[in-house]
Backbone as CSV, one residue per row, in Angstrom:
resi,resn,N_x,N_y,N_z,CA_x,CA_y,CA_z,C_x,C_y,C_z
1,MET,40.417,121.782,114.647,40.611,121.423,113.268,40.233,119.986,113.155
2,LYS,39.287,119.657,112.330,38.823,118.285,112.150,39.191,117.791,110.744
3,ILE,40.043,116.786,110.714,40.431,116.204,109.440,39.916,114.772,109.365
4,PRO,39.214,114.430,108.302,38.600,113.065,108.258,39.673,112.002,108.072
5,PRO,39.366,110.773,108.470,40.340,109.658,108.260,40.673,109.547,106.800
6,ARG,41.818,108.983,106.455,42.265,108.871,105.100,41.307,108.115,104.229
7,SER,40.622,107.098,104.712,39.724,106.299,103.928,38.492,107.096,103.533
8,ASP,38.118,108.114,104.295,36.965,108.930,103.970,37.198,109.993,102.864
9,MET,38.448,110.159,102.534,38.772,111.268,101.645,38.578,110.814,100.144
10,LEU,37.945,111.673,99.449,37.735,111.455,98.023,38.482,112.541,97.293
11,ARG,39.651,112.167,96.811,40.549,113.167,96.162,40.430,114.544,96.803
12,PRO,41.017,114.748,97.909,40.870,116.032,98.594,41.265,117.205,97.698
13,GLU,40.367,118.088,97.526,40.634,119.292,96.712,40.180,120.472,97.535
14,ILE,40.888,121.604,97.338,40.390,122.783,97.994,39.270,123.350,97.125
15,ILE,38.069,123.322,97.707,36.863,123.811,96.965,36.886,125.334,96.923
16,CYS,37.172,125.921,98.082,37.222,127.362,98.099,38.176,127.856,99.200
17,ILE,38.814,128.884,98.895,39.634,129.530,99.895,39.034,130.962,100.082
18,ASP,38.542,131.169,101.278,37.936,132.463,101.570,39.016,133.547,101.457
19,ASP,38.500,134.778,101.368,39.478,135.876,101.319,40.347,135.848,102.524
20,LEU,41.555,136.308,102.299,42.432,136.436,103.444,41.823,137.393,104.462
21,GLU,41.817,136.939,105.674,41.132,137.749,106.720,42.148,138.199,107.751
22,LYS,42.253,139.467,107.887,43.195,139.974,108.892,42.484,140.002,110.229
23,GLU,43.111,139.407,111.233,42.572,139.379,112.587,43.645,139.968,113.478
24,ASN,43.302,140.123,114.738,44.275,140.601,115.717,45.433,139.621,115.847
25,THR,45.106,138.331,115.639,46.088,137.269,115.820,46.904,137.052,114.609
26,GLY,46.575,137.656,113.509,47.356,137.439,112.270,46.436,137.141,111.091
27,ILE,46.970,136.567,110.070,46.173,136.260,108.880,45.801,134.812,108.911
28,SER,44.496,134.534,108.617,44.015,133.161,108.594,43.525,132.821,107.233
29,ILE,43.765,131.597,106.825,43.191,131.102,105.531,42.218,129.976,105.901
30,PHE,41.017,130.099,105.353,40.016,129.025,105.604,39.867,128.231,104.364
31,ALA,39.974,126.929,104.438,39.905,126.075,103.245,38.898,124.965,103.546
32,ASP,38.113,124.636,102.509,37.190,123.498,102.608,37.770,122.363,101.774
33,PHE,37.886,121.202,102.352,38.314,119.999,101.656,37.113,119.129,101.364
34,GLY,36.822,118.797,100.137,35.671,117.961,99.820,35.965,116.484,100.094
35,THR,35.025,115.829,100.787,35.200,114.445,101.057,33.859,113.743,100.778
36,GLU,33.837,112.422,100.908,32.611,111.634,100.659,31.522,112.066,101.640
37,ASN,31.926,112.323,102.858,30.951,112.598,103.937,30.664,114.099,104.078
38,GLY,30.982,114.859,103.081,30.787,116.311,103.191,32.092,117.028,103.093
39,SER,32.169,118.153,103.780,33.376,118.915,103.674,33.995,119.134,105.038
40,THR,35.266,119.351,105.074,36.011,119.589,106.298,36.687,120.942,106.184
41,GLU,36.412,121.801,107.161,37.025,123.111,107.125,38.310,123.066,107.900
42,VAL,39.341,123.583,107.311,40.651,123.649,107.938,41.087,125.096,108.044
43,THR,41.507,125.548,109.195,41.985,126.916,109.349,43.477,126.912,109.562
44,PHE,44.164,127.696,108.721,45.610,127.883,108.928,45.856,129.327,109.426
45,ASN,46.498,129.416,110.511,46.839,130.745,111.011,48.284,131.015,110.654
46,ILE,48.447,131.912,109.735,49.807,132.190,109.188,50.681,132.733,110.308
47,GLN,50.171,133.526,111.202,51.039,134.090,112.287,51.613,132.950,113.106
48,ASP,50.846,131.899,113.354,51.378,130.760,114.139,52.591,130.149,113.421
49,PHE,52.436,129.998,112.114,53.570,129.465,111.361,54.772,130.366,111.474
50,GLU,54.497,131.700,111.393,55.620,132.631,111.432,56.329,132.595,112.791
51,VAL,55.497,132.480,113.843,56.089,132.417,115.227,56.890,131.170,115.350
52,LYS,56.331,130.032,114.905,57.060,128.765,114.990,58.346,128.803,114.143
53,GLU,58.226,129.403,112.968,59.433,129.518,112.106,60.473,130.371,112.766
54,LYS,60.062,131.469,113.387,61.045,132.302,114.097,61.676,131.578,115.283
55,SER,60.823,130.886,116.059,61.379,130.149,117.183,62.299,129.049,116.721
56,ILE,61.949,128.378,115.618,62.850,127.339,115.070,64.141,127.939,114.555
57,ARG,64.041,129.107,113.899,65.282,129.794,113.426,66.133,130.162,114.607
58,ASN,65.525,130.719,115.686,66.273,131.112,116.852,66.950,129.918,117.460
59,LEU,66.191,128.790,117.586,66.788,127.567,118.128,67.954,127.068,117.316
60,CYS,67.776,127.067,115.956,68.835,126.635,115.068,70.065,127.560,115.269
61,GLN,69.814,128.861,115.334,70.954,129.807,115.488,71.690,129.537,116.851
62,GLU,70.898,129.321,117.875,71.511,128.976,119.179,72.339,127.699,119.074
63,LEU,71.760,126.706,118.427,72.524,125.415,118.216,73.771,125.626,117.460
64,GLN,73.684,126.433,116.381,74.899,126.728,115.570,75.944,127.417,116.424
65,GLU,75.489,128.365,117.252,76.458,129.092,118.119,77.073,128.139,119.122
66,ASP,76.227,127.242,119.688,76.813,126.225,120.615,77.825,125.348,119.907
67,ILE,77.473,124.922,118.692,78.355,124.054,117.930,79.661,124.768,117.653
68,GLN,79.557,126.077,117.302,80.775,126.860,116.992,81.656,127.006,118.250
69,ASP,80.965,127.215,119.384,81.698,127.281,120.705,82.434,125.984,120.941
70,TYR,81.756,124.847,120.742,82.394,123.553,120.922,83.552,123.382,119.974
71,LYS,83.388,123.801,118.717,84.482,123.703,117.718,85.668,124.557,118.165
72,ASN,85.367,125.759,118.678,86.449,126.634,119.168,87.199,125.973,120.339
73,GLU,86.437,125.378,121.267,87.050,124.698,122.390,87.926,123.533,121.916
74,ILE,87.405,122.761,120.938,88.196,121.649,120.386,89.450,122.157,119.709
75,ASP,89.320,123.253,118.932,90.471,123.806,118.275,91.501,124.283,119.303
76,ASP,91.033,124.943,120.364,91.929,125.408,121.427,92.655,124.238,122.074
77,LEU,91.944,123.170,122.369,92.544,121.997,122.941,93.551,121.337,121.976
78,ALA,93.149,121.290,120.691,94.055,120.708,119.702,95.367,121.498,119.596
79,ALA,95.221,122.845,119.668,96.405,123.735,119.608,97.291,123.513,120.847
80,LYS,96.637,123.389,122.006,97.420,123.145,123.239,98.156,121.828,123.148
81,ILE,97.478,120.769,122.645,98.098,119.446,122.505,99.236,119.558,121.528
82,ALA,99.013,120.204,120.372,100.099,120.355,119.400,101.322,121.085,119.948
83,ASN,100.987,122.117,120.750,102.033,122.942,121.349,102.848,122.086,122.324
84,ARG,102.141,121.297,123.136,102.841,120.405,124.074,103.694,119.368,123.367
85,GLU,103.124,118.816,122.226,103.913,117.857,121.484,105.201,118.482,120.925
86,ASN,105.037,119.785,120.415,106.215,120.476,119.951,107.243,120.710,121.043
87,ILE,106.763,121.101,122.184,107.652,121.283,123.336,108.377,120.035,123.695
88,LEU,107.653,118.916,123.711,108.292,117.646,124.000,109.298,117.225,122.978
89,GLN,108.951,117.503,121.707,109.870,117.113,120.597,111.149,117.958,120.679
90,ASN,110.948,119.266,120.996,112.101,120.179,120.950,112.901,120.168,122.221
91,LYS,112.319,119.641,123.246,112.971,119.675,124.567,114.128,118.651,124.579
92,THR,115.163,119.013,125.253,116.262,118.085,125.438,115.799,117.035,126.399
93,GLN,115.894,115.811,125.983,115.419,114.719,126.832,116.600,114.063,127.551
94,LEU,116.383,113.855,128.828,117.445,113.263,129.617,117.198,111.724,129.598
95,ARG,118.188,111.053,129.116,118.104,109.599,129.139,119.399,109.095,129.832
96,ILE,119.189,108.389,130.839,120.344,107.829,131.551,120.675,106.540,130.874
97,MET,121.781,106.520,130.289,122.170,105.307,129.556,123.118,104.462,130.419
98,LYS,122.921,103.254,130.359,123.737,102.319,131.110,124.629,101.623,130.096
99,VAL,125.863,101.667,130.386,126.803,100.948,129.457,127.670,100.005,130.319
100,LYS,128.130,99.070,129.628,129.048,98.145,130.280,130.478,98.588,130.016
101,LEU,131.176,98.940,131.028,132.580,99.262,130.913,133.409,98.192,131.644
102,ARG,134.229,97.572,130.891,135.043,96.494,131.455,134.245,95.470,132.231
103,GLY,133.073,95.107,131.669,132.287,94.048,132.278,131.380,94.556,133.381
104,LYS,131.490,95.821,133.773,130.646,96.350,134.868,129.633,97.280,134.258
105,GLU,128.381,97.254,134.798,127.331,98.134,134.325,127.504,99.448,135.113
106,THR,127.639,100.517,134.353,127.895,101.784,134.983,126.945,102.846,134.336
107,GLU,126.490,103.736,135.140,125.688,104.878,134.590,126.624,105.931,134.100
108,LEU,126.330,106.521,132.946,127.161,107.568,132.448,126.923,108.825,133.317
109,THR,127.980,109.434,133.727,127.850,110.646,134.553,128.082,111.898,133.711
110,ASN,128.816,111.756,132.642,129.081,112.896,131.787,128.286,112.695,130.453
111,ILE,127.053,113.181,130.470,126.146,112.868,129.341,126.024,114.131,128.452
112,LYS,126.171,113.943,127.219,125.879,115.035,126.255,124.473,114.780,125.688
113,PHE,123.669,115.802,125.633,122.283,115.665,125.193,122.144,116.016,123.715
114,LYS,121.252,115.337,123.139,120.946,115.638,121.742,119.679,116.472,121.687
115,ASN,119.741,117.567,120.998,118.576,118.415,120.773,117.953,117.993,119.474
116,GLU,116.666,117.749,119.436,116.006,117.259,118.231,116.127,118.270,117.089
117,CYS,116.281,119.564,117.410,116.356,120.541,116.354,117.761,120.582,115.760
118,ASP,118.711,120.045,116.500,120.114,120.067,116.119,120.657,118.692,116.015
119,ASP,121.206,118.362,114.903,121.731,117.041,114.687,123.103,116.771,115.300
120,GLN,123.645,117.823,115.907,124.979,117.680,116.490,124.839,117.226,117.918
121,TYR,125.871,116.476,118.410,125.862,116.000,119.774,126.737,116.971,120.635
């Protein structure tokens, strides 16, 4: 396919489009573009465009499936993180408190735990 440089073009117009021609390879359109230096014939093979379009569609679909897989993985991880946070919030947490009794620092041995779901001690 020979296309003249931009400076050689004189208002490119399609002078003629030959009849659609069915070939073994698909449908081709032949177009003549008028230029200062004569005409330039350009051939478009529609089947090539269809094949490229299909391969691009397939690639886009594969990418969308990959993106959906990644989103699902992220959602699973987010659910696991949220579940762990809930477990930590609802879990009775052991805190060893040190208090001063009669001037001495002592660890409490009889500890009552507070459950986050229950406001009672």
